[in-house]
Short mmCIF file of C-alpha atoms in Angstrom, two decimals:
data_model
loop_
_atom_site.label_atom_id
_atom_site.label_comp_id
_atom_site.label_asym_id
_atom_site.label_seq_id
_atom_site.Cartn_x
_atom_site.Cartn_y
_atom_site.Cartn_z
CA UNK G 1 1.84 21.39 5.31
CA UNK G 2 0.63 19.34 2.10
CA UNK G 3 0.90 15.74 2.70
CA UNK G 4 -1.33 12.60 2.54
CA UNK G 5 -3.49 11.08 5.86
CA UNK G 6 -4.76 7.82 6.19
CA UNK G 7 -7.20 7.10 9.17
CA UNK G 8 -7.54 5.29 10.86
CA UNK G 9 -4.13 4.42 12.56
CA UNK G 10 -5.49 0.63 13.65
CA UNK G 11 -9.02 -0.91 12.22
CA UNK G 12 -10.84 -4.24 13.54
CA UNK G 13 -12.81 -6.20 11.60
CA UNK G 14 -15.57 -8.37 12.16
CA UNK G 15 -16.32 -11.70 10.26
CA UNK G 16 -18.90 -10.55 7.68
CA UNK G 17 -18.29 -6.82 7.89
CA UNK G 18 -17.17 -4.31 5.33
CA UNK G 19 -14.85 -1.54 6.16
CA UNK G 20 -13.62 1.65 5.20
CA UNK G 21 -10.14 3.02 5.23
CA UNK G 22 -9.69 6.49 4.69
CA UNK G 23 -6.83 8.32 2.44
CA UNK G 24 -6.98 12.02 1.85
CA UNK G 25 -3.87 14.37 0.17
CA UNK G 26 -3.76 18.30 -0.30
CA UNK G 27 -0.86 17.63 -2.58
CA UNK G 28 -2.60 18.43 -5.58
CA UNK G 29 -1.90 15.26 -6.97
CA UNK G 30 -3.87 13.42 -9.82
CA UNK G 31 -2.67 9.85 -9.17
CA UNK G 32 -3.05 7.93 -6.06
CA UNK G 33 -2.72 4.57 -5.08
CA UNK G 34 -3.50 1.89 -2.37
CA UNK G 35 -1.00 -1.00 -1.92
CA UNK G 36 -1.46 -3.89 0.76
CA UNK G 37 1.99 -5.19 2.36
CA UNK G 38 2.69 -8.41 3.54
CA UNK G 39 5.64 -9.55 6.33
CA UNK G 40 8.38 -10.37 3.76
CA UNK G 41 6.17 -9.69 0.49
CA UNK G 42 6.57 -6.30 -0.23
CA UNK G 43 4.19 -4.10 -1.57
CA UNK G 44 1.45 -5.21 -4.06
CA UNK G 45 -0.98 -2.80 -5.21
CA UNK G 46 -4.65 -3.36 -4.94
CA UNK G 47 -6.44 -0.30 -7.10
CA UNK G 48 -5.03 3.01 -8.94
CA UNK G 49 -6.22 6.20 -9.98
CA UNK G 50 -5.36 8.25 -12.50
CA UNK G 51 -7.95 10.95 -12.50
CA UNK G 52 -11.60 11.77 -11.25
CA UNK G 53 -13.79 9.51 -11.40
CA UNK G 54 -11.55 6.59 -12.78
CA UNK G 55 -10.20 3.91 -11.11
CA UNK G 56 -8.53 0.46 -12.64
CA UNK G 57 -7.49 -3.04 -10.80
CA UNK G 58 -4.41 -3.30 -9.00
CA UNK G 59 -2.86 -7.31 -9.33
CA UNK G 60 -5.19 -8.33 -6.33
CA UNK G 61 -7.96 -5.86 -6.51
CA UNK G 62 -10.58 -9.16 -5.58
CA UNK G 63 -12.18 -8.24 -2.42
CA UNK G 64 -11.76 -4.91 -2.58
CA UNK G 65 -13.55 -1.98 -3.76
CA UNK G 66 -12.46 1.90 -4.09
CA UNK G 67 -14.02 4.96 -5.05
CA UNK G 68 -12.83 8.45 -6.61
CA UNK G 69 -15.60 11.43 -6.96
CA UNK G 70 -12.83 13.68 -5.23
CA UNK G 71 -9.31 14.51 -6.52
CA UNK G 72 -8.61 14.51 -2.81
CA UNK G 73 -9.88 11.53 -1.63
CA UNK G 74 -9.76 7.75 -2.75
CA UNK G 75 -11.31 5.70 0.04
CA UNK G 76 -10.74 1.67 0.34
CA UNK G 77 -13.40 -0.44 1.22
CA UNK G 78 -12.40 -4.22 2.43
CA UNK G 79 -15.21 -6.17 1.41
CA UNK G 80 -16.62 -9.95 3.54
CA UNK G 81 -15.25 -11.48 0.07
CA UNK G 82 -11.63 -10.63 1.21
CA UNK G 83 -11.15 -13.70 3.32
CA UNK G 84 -7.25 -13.02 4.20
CA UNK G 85 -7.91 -8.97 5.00
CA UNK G 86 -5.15 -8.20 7.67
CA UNK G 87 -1.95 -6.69 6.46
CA UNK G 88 -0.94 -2.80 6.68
CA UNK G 89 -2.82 -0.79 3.93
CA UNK G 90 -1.03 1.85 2.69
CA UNK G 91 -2.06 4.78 0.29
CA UNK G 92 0.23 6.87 -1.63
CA UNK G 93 -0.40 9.63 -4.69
CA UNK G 94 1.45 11.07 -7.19
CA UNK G 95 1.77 14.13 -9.37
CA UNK G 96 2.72 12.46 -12.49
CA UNK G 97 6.26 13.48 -12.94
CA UNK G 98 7.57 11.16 -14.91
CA UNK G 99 10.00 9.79 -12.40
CA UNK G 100 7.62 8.83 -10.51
CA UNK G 101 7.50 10.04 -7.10
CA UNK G 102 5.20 8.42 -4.93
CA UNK G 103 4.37 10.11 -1.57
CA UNK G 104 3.02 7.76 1.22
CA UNK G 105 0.21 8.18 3.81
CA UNK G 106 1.64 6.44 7.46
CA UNK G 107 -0.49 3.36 6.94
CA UNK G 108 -3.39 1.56 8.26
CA UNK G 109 -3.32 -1.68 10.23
CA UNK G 110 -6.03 -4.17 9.51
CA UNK G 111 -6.75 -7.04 11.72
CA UNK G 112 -9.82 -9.45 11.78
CA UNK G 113 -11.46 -10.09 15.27
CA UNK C 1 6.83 -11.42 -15.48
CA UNK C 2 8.29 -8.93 -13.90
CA UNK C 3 9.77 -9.53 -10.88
CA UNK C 4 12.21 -7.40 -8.37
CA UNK C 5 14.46 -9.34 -5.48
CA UNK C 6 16.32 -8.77 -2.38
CA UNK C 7 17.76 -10.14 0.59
CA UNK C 8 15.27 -9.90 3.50
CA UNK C 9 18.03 -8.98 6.66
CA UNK C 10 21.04 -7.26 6.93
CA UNK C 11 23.17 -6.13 9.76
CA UNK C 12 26.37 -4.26 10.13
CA UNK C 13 27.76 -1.40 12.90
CA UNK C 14 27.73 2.09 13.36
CA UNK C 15 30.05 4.03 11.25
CA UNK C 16 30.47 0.94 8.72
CA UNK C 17 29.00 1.22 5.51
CA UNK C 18 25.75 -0.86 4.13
CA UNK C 19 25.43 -1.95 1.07
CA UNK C 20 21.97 -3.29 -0.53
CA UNK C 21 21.33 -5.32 -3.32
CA UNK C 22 18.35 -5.53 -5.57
CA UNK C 23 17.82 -7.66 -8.59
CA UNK C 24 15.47 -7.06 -11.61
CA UNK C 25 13.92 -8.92 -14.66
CA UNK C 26 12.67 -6.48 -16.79
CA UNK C 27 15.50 -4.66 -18.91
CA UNK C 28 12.91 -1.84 -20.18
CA UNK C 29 12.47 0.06 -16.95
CA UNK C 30 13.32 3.52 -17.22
CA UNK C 31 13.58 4.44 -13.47
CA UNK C 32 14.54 2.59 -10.53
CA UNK C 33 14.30 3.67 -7.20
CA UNK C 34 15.20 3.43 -3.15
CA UNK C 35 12.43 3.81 -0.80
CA UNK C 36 12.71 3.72 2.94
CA UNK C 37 10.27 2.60 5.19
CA UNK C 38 10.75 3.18 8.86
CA UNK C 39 8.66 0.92 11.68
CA UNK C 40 5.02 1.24 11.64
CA UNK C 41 5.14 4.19 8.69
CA UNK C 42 4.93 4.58 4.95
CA UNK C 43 7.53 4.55 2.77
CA UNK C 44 9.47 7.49 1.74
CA UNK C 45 11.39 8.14 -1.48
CA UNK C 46 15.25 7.88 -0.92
CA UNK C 47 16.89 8.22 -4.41
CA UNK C 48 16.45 7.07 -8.37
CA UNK C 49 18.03 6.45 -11.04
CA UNK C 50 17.34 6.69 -14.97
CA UNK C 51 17.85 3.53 -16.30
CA UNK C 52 20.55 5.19 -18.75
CA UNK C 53 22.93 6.21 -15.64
CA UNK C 54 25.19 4.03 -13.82
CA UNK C 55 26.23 6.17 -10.93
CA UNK C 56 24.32 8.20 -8.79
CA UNK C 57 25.39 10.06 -5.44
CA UNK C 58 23.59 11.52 -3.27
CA UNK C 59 25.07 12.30 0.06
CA UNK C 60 25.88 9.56 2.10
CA UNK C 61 23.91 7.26 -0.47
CA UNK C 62 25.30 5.56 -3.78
CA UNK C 63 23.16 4.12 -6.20
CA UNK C 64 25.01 1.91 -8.56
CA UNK C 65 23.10 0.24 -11.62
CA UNK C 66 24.81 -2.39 -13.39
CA UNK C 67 22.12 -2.71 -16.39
CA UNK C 68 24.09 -5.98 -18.34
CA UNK C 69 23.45 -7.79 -15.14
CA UNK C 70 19.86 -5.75 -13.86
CA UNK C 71 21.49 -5.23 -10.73
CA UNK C 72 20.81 -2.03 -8.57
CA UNK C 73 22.62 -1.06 -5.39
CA UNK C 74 22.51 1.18 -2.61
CA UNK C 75 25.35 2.31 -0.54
CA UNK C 76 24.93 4.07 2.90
CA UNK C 77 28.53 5.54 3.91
CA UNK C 78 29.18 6.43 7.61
CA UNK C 79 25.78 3.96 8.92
CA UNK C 80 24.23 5.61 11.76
CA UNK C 81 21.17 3.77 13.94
CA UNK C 82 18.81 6.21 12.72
CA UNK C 83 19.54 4.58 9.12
CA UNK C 84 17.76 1.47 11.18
CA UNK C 85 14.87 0.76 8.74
CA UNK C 86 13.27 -1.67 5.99
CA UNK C 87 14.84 -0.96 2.16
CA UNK C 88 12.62 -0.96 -0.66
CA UNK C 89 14.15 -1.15 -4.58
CA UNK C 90 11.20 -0.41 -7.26
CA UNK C 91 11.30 -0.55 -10.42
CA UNK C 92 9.01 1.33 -13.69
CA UNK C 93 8.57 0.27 -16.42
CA UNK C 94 4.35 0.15 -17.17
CA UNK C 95 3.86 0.98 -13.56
CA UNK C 96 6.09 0.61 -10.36
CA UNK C 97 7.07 -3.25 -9.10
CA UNK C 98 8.54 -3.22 -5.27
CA UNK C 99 11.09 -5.88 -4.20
CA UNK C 100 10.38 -7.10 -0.44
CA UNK C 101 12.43 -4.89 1.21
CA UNK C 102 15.84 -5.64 3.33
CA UNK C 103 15.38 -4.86 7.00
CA UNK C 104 18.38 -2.72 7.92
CA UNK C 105 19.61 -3.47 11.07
CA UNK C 106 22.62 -0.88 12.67
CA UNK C 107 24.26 -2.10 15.77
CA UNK C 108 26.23 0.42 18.15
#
């Protein structure tokens, strides 16, 4: 089944400490996406993808850094500098369709310890 | 700037129908859209609509878009408790801009 997986379910971190969340789709899709959400805030996103090996800021990329040297995989890393990290990351991709249909991964909870 | 708003809560009972309301600011989208976002998942498309409809059915679901006013709807006939979720309206214009979502709440 195609789809998009984001691991892990549930992620601690430590004061200090970096971390890596994990989004991976065998949708064939050039676009993908990470947003953060918020209790009552919605979704805002963080960093985008368009293609390989090109990535541009979200509207609160700061403390946050991404990667793209797959079409499959766009990886979030949650930097020391992000000071307020816990909220439910969530990744989504699209094919570029015009309309705009974004498919979403089932989310990653971030908490600090 | 642009900006997309709903109400945060809304409750009603099995077998009535829902009705959600979104507000917009900017008039140039071209699509707006219904997401759904059940507990502890990500969201899944519901619905759109081209900014140059005002009707769309789907189902059990409505979308209504009054453009003069940049107000979208969403009407779920015959609510069931599996409907039970959080409502997210997007809009695109440059890129997609998510209200806060309205927690659907379906009472037996």
């Amino acid at each position: 089944d195609g789809g998009i997986t984001q691991s892990p379910k549930y992620l601690f971190r430590k004061e200090g400490q970096n971390v890596t969340l994990s989004c991976e789709q065998n949708l064939n899709h050039d676009a993908m996406y990470w947003y953060r959400q918020d209790p009552g805030q919605g979704l805002r996103l963080i960093y985008y993808s368009q293609i390989v090996n090109d990535f541009q800021k979200g509207d609160i990329a700061e403390g946050y850094s991404v990667s793209r040297e797959k079409k499959e995989s766009f990886p979030l890393t949650v930097t020391s500098a992000q000071k307020n990290p816990t909220a439910f990351y969530l990744c989504a991709s699209s094919g570029g369709q015009g309309y705009e249909k974004l498919f979403f991964g089932s989310g990653t909870q971030l908490s600090v310890l | 700037g642009e900006d997309v708003e709903q109400s945060l809560f809304l409750s009603v009972r099995e077998g009535d129908s829902s009705v959600i309301n979104c507000t917009y600011t900017d008039s140039s989208s071209t699509y707006l859209y219904w997401y759904k976002q059940e507990p502890g998942a990500g969201l899944q498309l519901l619905t759109y609509i081209f900014s140059n409809m005002d009707m769309k059915q789907d189902q059990r679901l409505t979308v209504l878009l009054n453009k003069k006013d940049k107000h979208l709807s969403l009407r779920i006939a015959d609510t069931q408790t599996g409907d039970s979720a959080i409502y997210f309206c997007a809009e695109k214009e440059r890129k997609l801009i998510f209200g806060q979502g309205t927690e659907l709440s379906v009472k037996p």
